[in-house]
Amino acid sequence: MWRRDPRAARLGSVRRVRCPTCRREVDWEGNPCRPFCSERCRILDLAAWADERYRIPGEPVPAEPTAPDDDSPKNDGR
């Protein structure tokens, strides 16, 4: 996810990451939108989650059972 800038030895420890939205490299330190490069990329990512374009893998959630109708015969165990 992150890599050290080759100039890090000269400049001190500089941590750079790629923005998950646009893939632009940005400094981690002092970035208020991290891991994104900008507020725009941050909002685009949030919108993708809200639109369900991103999904977490796993088993499908079973549908909730429906309540029986009042007209259906009752099974009393006899």
PDB file of N, CA and C in Angstrom:
ATOM      1  N   MET A   1       0.824  -1.189   0.000  1.00  0.00           N
ATOM      2  CA  MET A   1       0.000   0.000   0.000  1.00  0.00           C
ATOM      3  C   MET A   1       0.868   1.253   0.000  1.00  0.00           C
ATOM      4  N   TRP A   2       1.924   1.279   0.785  1.00  0.00           N
ATOM      5  CA  TRP A   2       2.763   2.466   0.821  1.00  0.00           C
ATOM      6  C   TRP A   2       4.189   2.055   0.539  1.00  0.00           C
ATOM      7  N   ARG A   3       4.943   3.014   0.124  1.00  0.00           N
ATOM      8  CA  ARG A   3       6.371   2.755  -0.099  1.00  0.00           C
ATOM      9  C   ARG A   3       7.144   3.994   0.292  1.00  0.00           C
ATOM     10  N   ARG A   4       8.397   3.785   0.610  1.00  0.00           N
ATOM     11  CA  ARG A   4       9.251   4.916   0.968  1.00  0.00           C
ATOM     12  C   ARG A   4       9.720   5.628  -0.287  1.00  0.00           C
ATOM     13  N   ASP A   5       9.745   6.924  -0.198  1.00  0.00           N
ATOM     14  CA  ASP A   5      10.268   7.750  -1.289  1.00  0.00           C
ATOM     15  C   ASP A   5      11.778   7.524  -1.326  1.00  0.00           C
ATOM     16  N   PRO A   6      12.385   7.322  -2.505  1.00  0.00           N
ATOM     17  CA  PRO A   6      13.837   7.106  -2.575  1.00  0.00           C
ATOM     18  C   PRO A   6      14.624   8.267  -1.993  1.00  0.00           C
ATOM     19  N   ARG A   7      14.015   9.427  -1.931  1.00  0.00           N
ATOM     20  CA  ARG A   7      14.706  10.593  -1.365  1.00  0.00           C
ATOM     21  C   ARG A   7      14.588  10.635   0.155  1.00  0.00           C
ATOM     22  N   ALA A   8      13.968   9.624   0.752  1.00  0.00           N
ATOM     23  CA  ALA A   8      13.704   9.632   2.184  1.00  0.00           C
ATOM     24  C   ALA A   8      14.967   9.761   3.023  1.00  0.00           C
ATOM     25  N   ALA A   9      16.067   9.174   2.574  1.00  0.00           N
ATOM     26  CA  ALA A   9      17.312   9.269   3.334  1.00  0.00           C
ATOM     27  C   ALA A   9      17.761  10.720   3.468  1.00  0.00           C
ATOM     28  N   ARG A  10      17.543  11.497   2.423  1.00  0.00           N
ATOM     29  CA  ARG A  10      17.936  12.910   2.461  1.00  0.00           C
ATOM     30  C   ARG A  10      16.912  13.775   3.169  1.00  0.00           C
ATOM     31  N   LEU A  11      15.652  13.457   2.998  1.00  0.00           N
ATOM     32  CA  LEU A  11      14.587  14.312   3.510  1.00  0.00           C
ATOM     33  C   LEU A  11      14.035  13.878   4.867  1.00  0.00           C
ATOM     34  N   GLY A  12      14.499  12.768   5.392  1.00  0.00           N
ATOM     35  CA  GLY A  12      13.893  12.201   6.585  1.00  0.00           C
ATOM     36  C   GLY A  12      12.895  11.145   6.141  1.00  0.00           C
ATOM     37  N   SER A  13      12.157  10.621   7.057  1.00  0.00           N
ATOM     38  CA  SER A  13      11.210   9.561   6.732  1.00  0.00           C
ATOM     39  C   SER A  13       9.953  10.152   6.096  1.00  0.00           C
ATOM     40  N   VAL A  14       9.805   9.931   4.786  1.00  0.00           N
ATOM     41  CA  VAL A  14       8.644  10.422   4.052  1.00  0.00           C
ATOM     42  C   VAL A  14       7.835   9.208   3.608  1.00  0.00           C
ATOM     43  N   ARG A  15       6.615   9.148   4.060  1.00  0.00           N
ATOM     44  CA  ARG A  15       5.746   8.029   3.706  1.00  0.00           C
ATOM     45  C   ARG A  15       4.778   8.487   2.624  1.00  0.00           C
ATOM     46  N   ARG A  16       4.776   7.783   1.503  1.00  0.00           N
ATOM     47  CA  ARG A  16       3.900   8.134   0.382  1.00  0.00           C
ATOM     48  C   ARG A  16       2.937   6.977   0.148  1.00  0.00           C
ATOM     49  N   VAL A  17       1.702   7.320  -0.177  1.00  0.00           N
ATOM     50  CA  VAL A  17       0.686   6.311  -0.476  1.00  0.00           C
ATOM     51  C   VAL A  17       0.013   6.672  -1.790  1.00  0.00           C
ATOM     52  N   ARG A  18      -0.638   5.695  -2.376  1.00  0.00           N
ATOM     53  CA  ARG A  18      -1.437   5.946  -3.581  1.00  0.00           C
ATOM     54  C   ARG A  18      -2.883   6.147  -3.158  1.00  0.00           C
ATOM     55  N   CYS A  19      -3.485   7.156  -3.723  1.00  0.00           N
ATOM     56  CA  CYS A  19      -4.897   7.426  -3.474  1.00  0.00           C
ATOM     57  C   CYS A  19      -5.702   6.238  -4.007  1.00  0.00           C
ATOM     58  N   PRO A  20      -6.579   5.638  -3.194  1.00  0.00           N
ATOM     59  CA  PRO A  20      -7.353   4.487  -3.667  1.00  0.00           C
ATOM     60  C   PRO A  20      -8.301   4.822  -4.817  1.00  0.00           C
ATOM     61  N   THR A  21      -8.639   6.086  -4.983  1.00  0.00           N
ATOM     62  CA  THR A  21      -9.587   6.472  -6.026  1.00  0.00           C
ATOM     63  C   THR A  21      -8.894   6.786  -7.344  1.00  0.00           C
ATOM     64  N   CYS A  22      -7.912   7.690  -7.333  1.00  0.00           N
ATOM     65  CA  CYS A  22      -7.286   8.134  -8.591  1.00  0.00           C
ATOM     66  C   CYS A  22      -5.869   7.588  -8.778  1.00  0.00           C
ATOM     67  N   ARG A  23      -5.326   6.902  -7.771  1.00  0.00           N
ATOM     68  CA  ARG A  23      -3.994   6.288  -7.811  1.00  0.00           C
ATOM     69  C   ARG A  23      -2.849   7.297  -7.797  1.00  0.00           C
ATOM     70  N   ARG A  24      -3.113   8.560  -7.528  1.00  0.00           N
ATOM     71  CA  ARG A  24      -2.059   9.583  -7.436  1.00  0.00           C
ATOM     72  C   ARG A  24      -1.259   9.367  -6.150  1.00  0.00           C
ATOM     73  N   GLU A  25       0.041   9.547  -6.193  1.00  0.00           N
ATOM     74  CA  GLU A  25       0.872   9.418  -4.995  1.00  0.00           C
ATOM     75  C   GLU A  25       0.794  10.700  -4.173  1.00  0.00           C
ATOM     76  N   VAL A  26       0.593  10.538  -2.868  1.00  0.00           N
ATOM     77  CA  VAL A  26       0.496  11.685  -1.959  1.00  0.00           C
ATOM     78  C   VAL A  26       1.248  11.371  -0.670  1.00  0.00           C
ATOM     79  N   ASP A  27       1.675  12.421   0.024  1.00  0.00           N
ATOM     80  CA  ASP A  27       2.313  12.256   1.329  1.00  0.00           C
ATOM     81  C   ASP A  27       1.270  11.823   2.344  1.00  0.00           C
ATOM     82  N   TRP A  28       1.644  10.905   3.213  1.00  0.00           N
ATOM     83  CA  TRP A  28       0.737  10.451   4.267  1.00  0.00           C
ATOM     84  C   TRP A  28       0.662  11.484   5.381  1.00  0.00           C
ATOM     85  N   GLU A  29       1.805  11.936   5.825  1.00  0.00           N
ATOM     86  CA  GLU A  29       1.878  12.887   6.937  1.00  0.00           C
ATOM     87  C   GLU A  29       1.265  14.223   6.543  1.00  0.00           C
ATOM     88  N   GLY A  30       0.451  14.770   7.406  1.00  0.00           N
ATOM     89  CA  GLY A  30      -0.125  16.087   7.196  1.00  0.00           C
ATOM     90  C   GLY A  30      -1.251  16.131   6.178  1.00  0.00           C
ATOM     91  N   ASN A  31      -1.690  14.979   5.686  1.00  0.00           N
ATOM     92  CA  ASN A  31      -2.765  14.940   4.698  1.00  0.00           C
ATOM     93  C   ASN A  31      -4.092  14.728   5.427  1.00  0.00           C
ATOM     94  N   PRO A  32      -4.959  15.734   5.487  1.00  0.00           N
ATOM     95  CA  PRO A  32      -6.217  15.588   6.226  1.00  0.00           C
ATOM     96  C   PRO A  32      -7.204  14.644   5.554  1.00  0.00           C
ATOM     97  N   CYS A  33      -6.983  14.299   4.301  1.00  0.00           N
ATOM     98  CA  CYS A  33      -7.913  13.411   3.578  1.00  0.00           C
ATOM     99  C   CYS A  33      -7.386  11.989   3.454  1.00  0.00           C
ATOM    100  N   ARG A  34      -6.269  11.689   4.101  1.00  0.00           N
ATOM    101  CA  ARG A  34      -5.657  10.380   3.912  1.00  0.00           C
ATOM    102  C   ARG A  34      -6.628   9.259   4.185  1.00  0.00           C
ATOM    103  N   PRO A  35      -6.575   8.198   3.456  1.00  0.00           N
ATOM    104  CA  PRO A  35      -5.573   7.833   2.450  1.00  0.00           C
ATOM    105  C   PRO A  35      -5.839   8.432   1.076  1.00  0.00           C
ATOM    106  N   PHE A  36      -6.830   9.285   0.961  1.00  0.00           N
ATOM    107  CA  PHE A  36      -7.161   9.898  -0.333  1.00  0.00           C
ATOM    108  C   PHE A  36      -6.306  11.142  -0.552  1.00  0.00           C
ATOM    109  N   CYS A  37      -6.219  11.574  -1.814  1.00  0.00           N
ATOM    110  CA  CYS A  37      -5.403  12.748  -2.122  1.00  0.00           C
ATOM    111  C   CYS A  37      -6.179  14.040  -1.924  1.00  0.00           C
ATOM    112  N   SER A  38      -7.509  13.963  -1.953  1.00  0.00           N
ATOM    113  CA  SER A  38      -8.320  15.176  -1.859  1.00  0.00           C
ATOM    114  C   SER A  38      -9.702  14.847  -1.307  1.00  0.00           C
ATOM    115  N   GLU A  39     -10.420  15.886  -0.950  1.00  0.00           N
ATOM    116  CA  GLU A  39     -11.798  15.724  -0.487  1.00  0.00           C
ATOM    117  C   GLU A  39     -12.659  15.140  -1.606  1.00  0.00           C
ATOM    118  N   ARG A  40     -12.386  15.522  -2.842  1.00  0.00           N
ATOM    119  CA  ARG A  40     -13.153  15.009  -3.983  1.00  0.00           C
ATOM    120  C   ARG A  40     -13.040  13.486  -4.080  1.00  0.00           C
ATOM    121  N   CYS A  41     -11.819  12.956  -4.010  1.00  0.00           N
ATOM    122  CA  CYS A  41     -11.619  11.507  -4.087  1.00  0.00           C
ATOM    123  C   CYS A  41     -12.263  10.812  -2.891  1.00  0.00           C
ATOM    124  N   ARG A  42     -12.207  11.432  -1.752  1.00  0.00           N
ATOM    125  CA  ARG A  42     -12.829  10.877  -0.549  1.00  0.00           C
ATOM    126  C   ARG A  42     -14.345  10.755  -0.719  1.00  0.00           C
ATOM    127  N   ILE A  43     -14.985  11.790  -1.265  1.00  0.00           N
ATOM    128  CA  ILE A  43     -16.431  11.785  -1.485  1.00  0.00           C
ATOM    129  C   ILE A  43     -16.813  10.784  -2.579  1.00  0.00           C
ATOM    130  N   LEU A  44     -15.993  10.687  -3.626  1.00  0.00           N
ATOM    131  CA  LEU A  44     -16.269   9.706  -4.672  1.00  0.00           C
ATOM    132  C   LEU A  44     -16.252   8.289  -4.117  1.00  0.00           C
ATOM    133  N   ASP A  45     -15.317   8.003  -3.216  1.00  0.00           N
ATOM    134  CA  ASP A  45     -15.248   6.683  -2.594  1.00  0.00           C
ATOM    135  C   ASP A  45     -16.484   6.430  -1.726  1.00  0.00           C
ATOM    136  N   LEU A  46     -16.896   7.419  -0.953  1.00  0.00           N
ATOM    137  CA  LEU A  46     -18.089   7.282  -0.121  1.00  0.00           C
ATOM    138  C   LEU A  46     -19.317   7.030  -0.989  1.00  0.00           C
ATOM    139  N   ALA A  47     -19.426   7.737  -2.107  1.00  0.00           N
ATOM    140  CA  ALA A  47     -20.559   7.549  -3.013  1.00  0.00           C
ATOM    141  C   ALA A  47     -20.570   6.136  -3.599  1.00  0.00           C
ATOM    142  N   ALA A  48     -19.394   5.587  -3.888  1.00  0.00           N
ATOM    143  CA  ALA A  48     -19.318   4.223  -4.417  1.00  0.00           C
ATOM    144  C   ALA A  48     -19.847   3.218  -3.399  1.00  0.00           C
ATOM    145  N   TRP A  49     -19.529   3.410  -2.126  1.00  0.00           N
ATOM    146  CA  TRP A  49     -20.069   2.537  -1.077  1.00  0.00           C
ATOM    147  C   TRP A  49     -21.582   2.710  -0.973  1.00  0.00           C
ATOM    148  N   ALA A  50     -22.053   3.953  -1.013  1.00  0.00           N
ATOM    149  CA  ALA A  50     -23.488   4.217  -0.893  1.00  0.00           C
ATOM    150  C   ALA A  50     -24.268   3.634  -2.066  1.00  0.00           C
ATOM    151  N   ASP A  51     -23.668   3.627  -3.248  1.00  0.00           N
ATOM    152  CA  ASP A  51     -24.315   3.055  -4.439  1.00  0.00           C
ATOM    153  C   ASP A  51     -24.148   1.538  -4.523  1.00  0.00           C
ATOM    154  N   GLU A  52     -23.487   0.944  -3.531  1.00  0.00           N
ATOM    155  CA  GLU A  52     -23.228  -0.489  -3.449  1.00  0.00           C
ATOM    156  C   GLU A  52     -22.381  -1.005  -4.611  1.00  0.00           C
ATOM    157  N   ARG A  53     -21.485  -0.144  -5.115  1.00  0.00           N
ATOM    158  CA  ARG A  53     -20.537  -0.599  -6.127  1.00  0.00           C
ATOM    159  C   ARG A  53     -19.412  -1.407  -5.498  1.00  0.00           C
ATOM    160  N   TYR A  54     -19.162  -1.196  -4.220  1.00  0.00           N
ATOM    161  CA  TYR A  54     -18.198  -1.997  -3.473  1.00  0.00           C
ATOM    162  C   TYR A  54     -18.996  -2.995  -2.644  1.00  0.00           C
ATOM    163  N   ARG A  55     -18.455  -4.199  -2.552  1.00  0.00           N
ATOM    164  CA  ARG A  55     -19.118  -5.220  -1.751  1.00  0.00           C
ATOM    165  C   ARG A  55     -18.062  -5.978  -0.962  1.00  0.00           C
ATOM    166  N   ILE A  56     -18.427  -6.379   0.224  1.00  0.00           N
ATOM    167  CA  ILE A  56     -17.541  -7.190   1.050  1.00  0.00           C
ATOM    168  C   ILE A  56     -17.889  -8.648   0.786  1.00  0.00           C
ATOM    169  N   PRO A  57     -16.917  -9.486   0.380  1.00  0.00           N
ATOM    170  CA  PRO A  57     -17.226 -10.876   0.055  1.00  0.00           C
ATOM    171  C   PRO A  57     -17.705 -11.640   1.283  1.00  0.00           C
ATOM    172  N   GLY A  58     -18.579 -12.569   1.046  1.00  0.00           N
ATOM    173  CA  GLY A  58     -19.088 -13.401   2.120  1.00  0.00           C
ATOM    174  C   GLY A  58     -20.349 -14.117   1.685  1.00  0.00           C
ATOM    175  N   GLU A  59     -20.898 -14.867   2.598  1.00  0.00           N
ATOM    176  CA  GLU A  59     -22.126 -15.600   2.326  1.00  0.00           C
ATOM    177  C   GLU A  59     -23.287 -14.628   2.193  1.00  0.00           C
ATOM    178  N   PRO A  60     -24.218 -14.895   1.275  1.00  0.00           N
ATOM    179  CA  PRO A  60     -25.389 -14.024   1.149  1.00  0.00           C
ATOM    180  C   PRO A  60     -26.221 -14.057   2.427  1.00  0.00           C
ATOM    181  N   VAL A  61     -26.799 -12.949   2.747  1.00  0.00           N
ATOM    182  CA  VAL A  61     -27.652 -12.862   3.932  1.00  0.00           C
ATOM    183  C   VAL A  61     -29.003 -13.469   3.575  1.00  0.00           C
ATOM    184  N   PRO A  62     -29.475 -14.458   4.377  1.00  0.00           N
ATOM    185  CA  PRO A  62     -30.772 -15.063   4.058  1.00  0.00           C
ATOM    186  C   PRO A  62     -31.905 -14.059   4.262  1.00  0.00           C
ATOM    187  N   ALA A  63     -32.928 -14.206   3.438  1.00  0.00           N
ATOM    188  CA  ALA A  63     -34.097 -13.341   3.561  1.00  0.00           C
ATOM    189  C   ALA A  63     -34.797 -13.650   4.878  1.00  0.00           C
ATOM    190  N   GLU A  64     -35.394 -12.641   5.475  1.00  0.00           N
ATOM    191  CA  GLU A  64     -36.116 -12.855   6.731  1.00  0.00           C
ATOM    192  C   GLU A  64     -37.372 -13.668   6.456  1.00  0.00           C
ATOM    193  N   PRO A  65     -37.687 -14.612   7.329  1.00  0.00           N
ATOM    194  CA  PRO A  65     -38.907 -15.408   7.124  1.00  0.00           C
ATOM    195  C   PRO A  65     -40.145 -14.512   7.239  1.00  0.00           C
ATOM    196  N   THR A  66     -41.113 -14.809   6.418  1.00  0.00           N
ATOM    197  CA  THR A  66     -42.346 -14.035   6.464  1.00  0.00           C
ATOM    198  C   THR A  66     -43.285 -14.616   7.499  1.00  0.00           C
ATOM    199  N   ALA A  67     -44.100 -13.765   8.087  1.00  0.00           N
ATOM    200  CA  ALA A  67     -45.088 -14.215   9.083  1.00  0.00           C
ATOM    201  C   ALA A  67     -46.193 -14.984   8.368  1.00  0.00           C
ATOM    202  N   PRO A  68     -46.676 -16.101   8.960  1.00  0.00           N
ATOM    203  CA  PRO A  68     -47.760 -16.854   8.325  1.00  0.00           C
ATOM    204  C   PRO A  68     -49.057 -16.043   8.306  1.00  0.00           C
ATOM    205  N   ASP A  69     -49.853 -16.282   7.288  1.00  0.00           N
ATOM    206  CA  ASP A  69     -51.157 -15.630   7.204  1.00  0.00           C
ATOM    207  C   ASP A  69     -52.065 -16.148   8.316  1.00  0.00           C
ATOM    208  N   ASP A  70     -52.992 -15.341   8.749  1.00  0.00           N
ATOM    209  CA  ASP A  70     -53.942 -15.768   9.790  1.00  0.00           C
ATOM    210  C   ASP A  70     -54.890 -16.845   9.279  1.00  0.00           C
ATOM    211  N   ASP A  71     -55.075 -16.933   7.951  1.00  0.00           N
ATOM    212  CA  ASP A  71     -56.002 -17.907   7.364  1.00  0.00           C
ATOM    213  C   ASP A  71     -55.369 -19.281   7.183  1.00  0.00           C
ATOM    214  N   SER A  72     -54.051 -19.395   7.345  1.00  0.00           N
ATOM    215  CA  SER A  72     -53.393 -20.677   7.110  1.00  0.00           C
ATOM    216  C   SER A  72     -53.682 -21.626   8.267  1.00  0.00           C
ATOM    217  N   PRO A  73     -53.764 -22.943   7.980  1.00  0.00           N
ATOM    218  CA  PRO A  73     -54.045 -23.919   9.053  1.00  0.00           C
ATOM    219  C   PRO A  73     -52.890 -23.963  10.043  1.00  0.00           C
ATOM    220  N   LYS A  74     -53.215 -24.109  11.274  1.00  0.00           N
ATOM    221  CA  LYS A  74     -52.211 -24.166  12.338  1.00  0.00           C
ATOM    222  C   LYS A  74     -51.802 -25.619  12.565  1.00  0.00           C
ATOM    223  N   ASN A  75     -50.524 -25.830  12.771  1.00  0.00           N
ATOM    224  CA  ASN A  75     -50.021 -27.165  13.077  1.00  0.00           C
ATOM    225  C   ASN A  75     -49.842 -27.226  14.580  1.00  0.00           C
ATOM    226  N   ASP A  76     -50.693 -27.994  15.263  1.00  0.00           N
ATOM    227  CA  ASP A  76     -50.606 -28.051  16.724  1.00  0.00           C
ATOM    228  C   ASP A  76     -49.851 -29.279  17.206  1.00  0.00           C
ATOM    229  N   GLY A  77     -49.211 -30.004  16.284  1.00  0.00           N
ATOM    230  CA  GLY A  77     -48.355 -31.108  16.666  1.00  0.00           C
ATOM    231  C   GLY A  77     -49.073 -32.421  16.853  1.00  0.00           C
ATOM    232  N   ARG A  78     -50.348 -32.551  16.491  1.00  0.00           N
ATOM    233  CA  ARG A  78     -51.078 -33.830  16.652  1.00  0.00           C
ATOM    234  C   ARG A  78     -50.991 -34.665  15.438  1.00  0.00           C
TER     235      ARG A  78
END
